Amino acid sequence: MGAPRLHGELLKLGIEVSQATVAKYMVKHRKPPSQTWRTFLENHVKPVGIGGLLRVPTVSFRVLYVFLVLAHERRRVVHFNVTEHPTAEWTAAQLMQAFPWDTAPRYLLRDP
């Protein structure tokens, strides 16, 4: 919260004080309390993958399920497949096909 916003809130309460005075008495932070979002992404983008199961209705009123895995690093499609009846075994097989051998990312995010 910055000085302009605090100044505005004080004016709403009927306290007349200049914005410069508010800024003068605010606590100054020497450094950010944690790493920036950009730094976080640069540190963690490689070990992250994204997976999701999408429902797609067809013209003939059937419902297809699309399993999609993306590499977050380059936002590229790593693997996808389509089925009418997804099961836990089918989903596990798709993950194994998406990341053969030792290519699996450290973290896999999913869209609920």
Coordinates of N, CA, C and O in Angstrom, one line a residue:
M1 N 0.9 -1.2 0.0 CA 0.0 0.0 0.0 C 0.9 1.2 0.0 O 1.7 1.4 0.9
G2 N 0.7 2.1 -0.9 CA 1.5 3.3 -1.1 C 1.0 4.5 -0.4 O -0.2 4.5 0.1
A3 N 1.8 5.6 -0.4 CA 1.4 6.8 0.2 C 0.1 7.4 -0.4 O -0.7 7.9 0.3
P4 N 0.0 7.4 -1.8 CA -1.2 8.0 -2.3 C -2.5 7.3 -1.8 O -3.5 7.9 -1.5
R5 N -2.4 6.0 -1.7 CA -3.6 5.2 -1.3 C -3.9 5.5 0.2 O -5.1 5.7 0.6
L6 N -2.9 5.5 1.0 CA -3.1 5.8 2.5 C -3.6 7.2 2.6 O -4.5 7.5 3.5
H7 N -3.1 8.1 1.9 CA -3.5 9.5 1.9 C -5.0 9.6 1.6 O -5.8 10.3 2.3
G8 N -5.4 8.9 0.6 CA -6.8 8.9 0.2 C -7.7 8.3 1.3 O -8.8 8.8 1.6
E9 N -7.3 7.2 1.9 CA -8.0 6.6 3.0 C -8.1 7.6 4.2 O -9.2 7.6 4.8
L10 N -7.0 8.3 4.5 CA -7.1 9.2 5.6 C -8.0 10.4 5.4 O -8.8 10.8 6.3
L11 N -8.1 10.8 4.1 CA -9.0 11.9 3.8 C -10.4 11.4 3.9 O -11.3 12.2 4.3
K12 N -10.7 10.2 3.6 CA -12.1 9.6 3.7 C -12.5 9.6 5.2 O -13.7 9.7 5.5
L13 N -11.5 9.4 6.1 CA -11.8 9.4 7.5 C -11.9 10.8 8.1 O -12.1 11.0 9.3
G14 N -11.6 11.8 7.3 CA -11.7 13.2 7.8 C -10.4 13.7 8.3 O -10.4 14.8 9.0
I15 N -9.3 13.0 8.1 CA -8.0 13.4 8.6 C -7.3 14.1 7.5 O -6.9 13.5 6.5
E16 N -7.1 15.4 7.7 CA -6.4 16.2 6.6 C -4.9 16.2 6.9 O -4.5 16.9 7.9
V17 N -4.2 15.6 6.0 CA -2.7 15.6 6.1 C -2.2 15.5 4.7 O -2.9 14.9 3.8
S18 N -1.0 16.0 4.4 CA -0.5 16.0 3.1 C 0.0 14.6 2.7 O 0.4 13.8 3.6
Q19 N 0.0 14.3 1.4 CA 0.6 13.1 1.0 C 2.1 13.0 1.3 O 2.6 11.9 1.6
A20 N 2.8 14.1 1.2 CA 4.2 14.1 1.5 C 4.5 13.6 3.0 O 5.4 12.9 3.3
T21 N 3.6 14.1 3.9 CA 3.7 13.7 5.3 C 3.4 12.2 5.5 O 4.1 11.5 6.2
V22 N 2.5 11.7 4.8 CA 2.2 10.3 4.9 C 3.4 9.5 4.4 O 3.8 8.5 5.0
A23 N 4.0 9.9 3.3 CA 5.1 9.2 2.7 C 6.3 9.3 3.6 O 7.1 8.3 3.8
K24 N 6.5 10.4 4.3 CA 7.6 10.6 5.2 C 7.6 9.6 6.4 O 8.6 9.1 6.8
Y25 N 6.4 9.3 6.9 CA 6.3 8.4 8.1 C 6.0 7.0 7.8 O 5.8 6.1 8.7
M26 N 6.0 6.6 6.5 CA 5.8 5.2 6.1 C 7.1 4.5 6.3 O 8.2 5.0 6.2
V27 N 7.0 3.2 6.7 CA 8.1 2.3 6.9 C 8.7 2.1 5.5 O 8.1 1.7 4.6
K28 N 10.0 2.3 5.4 CA 10.8 2.0 4.2 C 11.3 0.6 4.2 O 12.0 0.2 5.1
H29 N 11.0 -0.2 3.1 CA 11.6 -1.5 3.0 C 12.8 -1.5 2.2 O 12.9 -0.9 1.1
R30 N 13.9 -2.0 2.7 CA 15.2 -2.0 2.0 C 15.2 -2.9 0.8 O 15.8 -2.6 -0.2
K31 N 14.6 -4.1 0.9 CA 14.6 -5.0 -0.2 C 13.2 -5.7 -0.2 O 12.5 -5.7 0.8
P32 N 12.8 -6.3 -1.3 CA 11.6 -7.0 -1.3 C 11.5 -8.2 -0.3 O 12.6 -8.8 0.0
P33 N 10.4 -8.4 0.3 CA 10.3 -9.5 1.3 C 10.6 -10.9 0.8 O 11.0 -11.8 1.5
S34 N 10.4 -11.1 -0.5 CA 10.8 -12.4 -1.1 C 11.2 -12.1 -2.5 O 11.2 -11.0 -3.0
Q35 N 11.5 -13.2 -3.2 CA 12.0 -13.0 -4.6 C 10.8 -12.5 -5.5 O 9.7 -12.8 -5.2
T36 N 11.2 -11.9 -6.6 CA 10.2 -11.4 -7.5 C 9.6 -12.5 -8.3 O 10.1 -13.6 -8.3
W37 N 8.4 -12.3 -8.9 CA 7.7 -13.3 -9.7 C 8.6 -13.7 -10.8 O 8.7 -14.9 -11.2
R38 N 9.3 -12.8 -11.4 CA 10.2 -13.1 -12.6 C 11.3 -14.0 -12.1 O 11.7 -14.9 -12.8
T39 N 11.9 -13.7 -11.0 CA 13.0 -14.5 -10.5 C 12.5 -15.9 -10.2 O 13.2 -16.9 -10.5
F40 N 11.3 -16.0 -9.6 CA 10.7 -17.4 -9.3 C 10.5 -18.2 -10.6 O 10.9 -19.3 -10.7
L41 N 10.0 -17.5 -11.6 CA 9.8 -18.2 -12.9 C 11.1 -18.7 -13.5 O 11.2 -19.8 -14.0
E42 N 12.1 -17.8 -13.5 CA 13.4 -18.1 -14.0 C 14.1 -19.3 -13.3 O 14.7 -20.1 -13.9
N43 N 13.8 -19.4 -12.0 CA 14.4 -20.5 -11.2 C 13.6 -21.8 -11.3 O 14.2 -22.9 -11.1
H44 N 12.3 -21.7 -11.6 CA 11.5 -22.9 -11.5 C 10.8 -23.3 -12.8 O 10.0 -24.2 -12.8
V45 N 11.0 -22.6 -13.9 CA 10.3 -22.9 -15.1 C 10.7 -24.2 -15.8 O 9.9 -25.0 -16.3
K46 N 12.0 -24.6 -15.7 CA 12.4 -25.9 -16.3 C 11.8 -27.1 -15.7 O 11.4 -28.0 -16.4
P47 N 11.7 -27.2 -14.4 CA 11.2 -28.4 -13.8 C 9.7 -28.5 -13.7 O 9.1 -29.3 -12.9
V48 N 8.9 -27.7 -14.5 CA 7.5 -27.7 -14.4 C 6.8 -28.1 -15.7 O 7.2 -27.6 -16.7
G49 N 5.9 -29.0 -15.5 CA 5.0 -29.4 -16.6 C 3.6 -29.2 -16.3 O 3.3 -29.1 -15.1
I50 N 2.8 -29.1 -17.3 CA 1.3 -28.8 -17.0 C 0.5 -29.9 -17.8 O 0.8 -30.1 -18.9
G51 N -0.4 -30.5 -17.0 CA -1.3 -31.5 -17.6 C -2.7 -31.2 -17.4 O -3.1 -30.5 -16.4
G52 N -3.6 -31.6 -18.3 CA -5.0 -31.4 -18.1 C -5.8 -32.3 -19.0 O -5.3 -32.9 -20.0
L53 N -7.0 -32.5 -18.5 CA -8.0 -33.3 -19.2 C -9.2 -32.4 -19.6 O -9.9 -31.9 -18.8
L54 N -9.4 -32.2 -20.9 CA -10.4 -31.3 -21.4 C -11.6 -32.1 -22.0 O -11.4 -33.2 -22.6
R55 N -12.8 -31.6 -21.7 CA -14.0 -32.2 -22.3 C -14.3 -31.5 -23.5 O -14.4 -30.3 -23.5
V56 N -14.5 -32.3 -24.6 CA -14.8 -31.6 -25.9 C -16.1 -32.3 -26.5 O -16.1 -33.5 -26.8
P57 N -17.2 -31.6 -26.5 CA -18.5 -32.1 -27.1 C -18.3 -32.1 -28.6 O -17.8 -31.1 -29.2
T58 N -18.8 -33.1 -29.3 CA -18.7 -33.2 -30.7 C -20.0 -32.8 -31.4 O -21.0 -32.6 -30.7
V59 N -20.0 -32.7 -32.7 CA -21.2 -32.4 -33.5 C -22.3 -33.4 -33.3 O -23.5 -33.1 -33.2
S60 N -21.9 -34.7 -33.1 CA -22.9 -35.8 -33.0 C -23.2 -36.0 -31.5 O -23.7 -37.0 -31.1
F61 N -23.0 -35.0 -30.6 CA -23.3 -35.0 -29.2 C -22.6 -36.1 -28.4 O -23.0 -36.4 -27.3
R62 N -21.5 -36.5 -28.9 CA -20.6 -37.4 -28.1 C -19.6 -36.5 -27.3 O -19.4 -35.3 -27.7
V63 N -19.1 -37.0 -26.2 CA -18.1 -36.2 -25.5 C -16.8 -37.0 -25.6 O -16.7 -38.1 -25.2
L64 N -15.8 -36.2 -26.0 CA -14.4 -36.8 -26.1 C -13.6 -36.1 -25.0 O -13.8 -34.9 -24.6
Y65 N -12.6 -36.8 -24.5 CA -11.7 -36.3 -23.5 C -10.3 -36.2 -24.1 O -9.8 -37.2 -24.6
V66 N -9.8 -35.0 -24.0 CA -8.4 -34.8 -24.5 C -7.5 -34.6 -23.4 O -7.6 -33.7 -22.5
F67 N -6.4 -35.5 -23.3 CA -5.4 -35.4 -22.3 C -4.2 -34.6 -22.9 O -3.7 -35.0 -24.0
L68 N -3.8 -33.5 -22.3 CA -2.8 -32.6 -22.9 C -1.7 -32.4 -21.8 O -2.0 -32.1 -20.7
V69 N -0.5 -32.5 -22.3 CA 0.7 -32.2 -21.4 C 1.5 -31.2 -22.1 O 1.9 -31.3 -23.3
L70 N 1.8 -30.1 -21.4 CA 2.7 -29.0 -21.9 C 4.0 -28.9 -21.1 O 4.0 -29.1 -19.9
A71 N 5.0 -28.5 -21.8 CA 6.3 -28.2 -21.1 C 6.2 -26.7 -20.9 O 6.1 -25.9 -21.8
H72 N 6.2 -26.3 -19.6 CA 6.1 -24.9 -19.3 C 7.2 -24.0 -19.8 O 7.0 -22.9 -20.2
E73 N 8.4 -24.6 -19.9 CA 9.6 -23.9 -20.3 C 9.4 -23.2 -21.6 O 9.7 -22.0 -21.8
R74 N 8.9 -23.9 -22.6 CA 8.8 -23.3 -23.9 C 7.3 -23.3 -24.4 O 7.0 -22.9 -25.5
R75 N 6.4 -23.6 -23.5 CA 5.0 -23.7 -23.8 C 4.7 -24.5 -25.1 O 4.0 -24.1 -26.0
R76 N 5.3 -25.7 -25.1 CA 5.1 -26.5 -26.2 C 4.4 -27.8 -25.8 O 4.5 -28.2 -24.7
V77 N 3.6 -28.4 -26.7 CA 2.9 -29.6 -26.5 C 3.8 -30.7 -26.4 O 4.6 -31.0 -27.4
V78 N 3.9 -31.4 -25.3 CA 4.7 -32.6 -25.1 C 4.0 -33.9 -25.6 O 4.5 -34.7 -26.3
H79 N 2.7 -33.9 -25.2 CA 1.9 -35.2 -25.5 C 0.4 -34.8 -25.5 O 0.0 -34.0 -24.7
F80 N -0.3 -35.5 -26.3 CA -1.8 -35.4 -26.2 C -2.4 -36.7 -26.8 O -1.8 -37.4 -27.6
N81 N -3.6 -37.0 -26.3 CA -4.3 -38.1 -26.8 C -5.8 -37.9 -26.5 O -6.2 -37.1 -25.6
V82 N -6.7 -38.6 -27.2 CA -8.1 -38.5 -27.1 C -8.8 -39.8 -26.8 O -8.4 -40.8 -27.4
T83 N -9.8 -39.8 -25.9 CA -10.6 -41.0 -25.7 C -12.0 -40.6 -25.3 O -12.3 -39.5 -24.9
E84 N -12.9 -41.6 -25.4 CA -14.3 -41.4 -25.0 C -14.4 -41.8 -23.5 O -15.3 -41.3 -22.9
H85 N -13.6 -42.7 -23.0 CA -13.8 -43.2 -21.7 C -12.4 -43.2 -20.9 O -11.7 -44.2 -20.9
P86 N -12.1 -42.1 -20.3 CA -10.8 -42.0 -19.6 C -10.9 -42.8 -18.3 O -11.9 -42.8 -17.6
T87 N -9.8 -43.5 -18.0 CA -9.7 -44.2 -16.7 C -8.4 -43.8 -16.1 O -7.5 -43.2 -16.7
A88 N -8.2 -44.2 -14.9 CA -7.0 -44.0 -14.1 C -5.8 -44.6 -14.8 O -4.7 -44.1 -15.0
E89 N -6.0 -45.9 -15.3 CA -4.9 -46.6 -16.0 C -4.6 -45.9 -17.3 O -3.4 -45.8 -17.7
W90 N -5.6 -45.4 -18.0 CA -5.3 -44.7 -19.3 C -4.5 -43.4 -19.0 O -3.6 -43.1 -19.8
T91 N -4.9 -42.7 -18.0 CA -4.2 -41.4 -17.7 C -2.8 -41.7 -17.3 O -1.9 -41.0 -17.7
A92 N -2.6 -42.7 -16.5 CA -1.2 -43.1 -16.1 C -0.3 -43.5 -17.3 O 0.8 -43.1 -17.4
A93 N -0.9 -44.2 -18.2 CA -0.2 -44.6 -19.4 C 0.1 -43.4 -20.3 O 1.2 -43.3 -20.9
Q94 N -0.8 -42.4 -20.3 CA -0.5 -41.1 -21.0 C 0.7 -40.4 -20.4 O 1.5 -39.9 -21.1
L95 N 0.7 -40.3 -19.1 CA 1.9 -39.7 -18.5 C 3.2 -40.4 -18.7 O 4.2 -39.8 -19.0
M96 N 3.1 -41.7 -18.7 CA 4.3 -42.5 -19.0 C 4.8 -42.3 -20.5 O 6.0 -42.2 -20.7
Q97 N 3.9 -42.1 -21.4 CA 4.2 -41.9 -22.8 C 4.7 -40.5 -23.0 O 5.6 -40.2 -23.8
A98 N 4.2 -39.5 -22.2 CA 4.6 -38.1 -22.3 C 6.0 -37.9 -21.8 O 6.8 -37.1 -22.4
F99 N 6.4 -38.7 -20.8 CA 7.7 -38.5 -20.2 C 8.5 -39.8 -20.2 O 8.6 -40.4 -19.1
P100 N 9.0 -40.3 -21.3 CA 9.7 -41.6 -21.2 C 11.1 -41.4 -20.5 O 11.7 -40.3 -20.5
W101 N 11.6 -42.5 -20.0 CA 12.8 -42.6 -19.3 C 13.0 -41.5 -18.2 O 12.1 -41.5 -17.3
D102 N 14.0 -40.7 -18.2 CA 14.2 -39.7 -17.2 C 13.9 -38.3 -17.6 O 14.5 -37.3 -17.2
T103 N 12.9 -38.1 -18.4 CA 12.6 -36.8 -19.0 C 11.4 -36.1 -18.2 O 11.1 -35.0 -18.6
A104 N 10.9 -36.7 -17.2 CA 9.8 -36.1 -16.4 C 10.2 -34.9 -15.7 O 11.3 -34.8 -15.1
P105 N 9.3 -33.9 -15.7 CA 9.7 -32.7 -14.9 C 9.6 -33.0 -13.4 O 8.9 -33.9 -13.0
R106 N 10.2 -32.1 -12.6 CA 10.1 -32.3 -11.2 C 8.7 -32.1 -10.7 O 8.3 -32.8 -9.7
Y107 N 8.0 -31.1 -11.2 CA 6.6 -30.8 -10.8 C 5.7 -30.9 -12.0 O 6.0 -30.5 -13.1
L108 N 4.5 -31.4 -11.7 CA 3.5 -31.5 -12.8 C 2.2 -30.8 -12.2 O 1.7 -31.3 -11.2
L109 N 1.9 -29.7 -12.8 CA 0.7 -28.9 -12.4 C -0.5 -29.4 -13.2 O -0.3 -29.8 -14.3
R110 N -1.7 -29.4 -12.6 CA -2.8 -29.9 -13.3 C -3.9 -28.8 -13.1 O -4.0 -28.1 -12.2
D111 N -4.8 -28.8 -14.1 CA -6.0 -27.9 -14.1 C -7.1 -28.7 -13.5 O -7.5 -29.7 -14.1
P112 N -7.7 -28.3 -12.3 CA -8.7 -29.2 -11.7 C -10.0 -29.2 -12.5 O -10.4 -28.4 -13.3

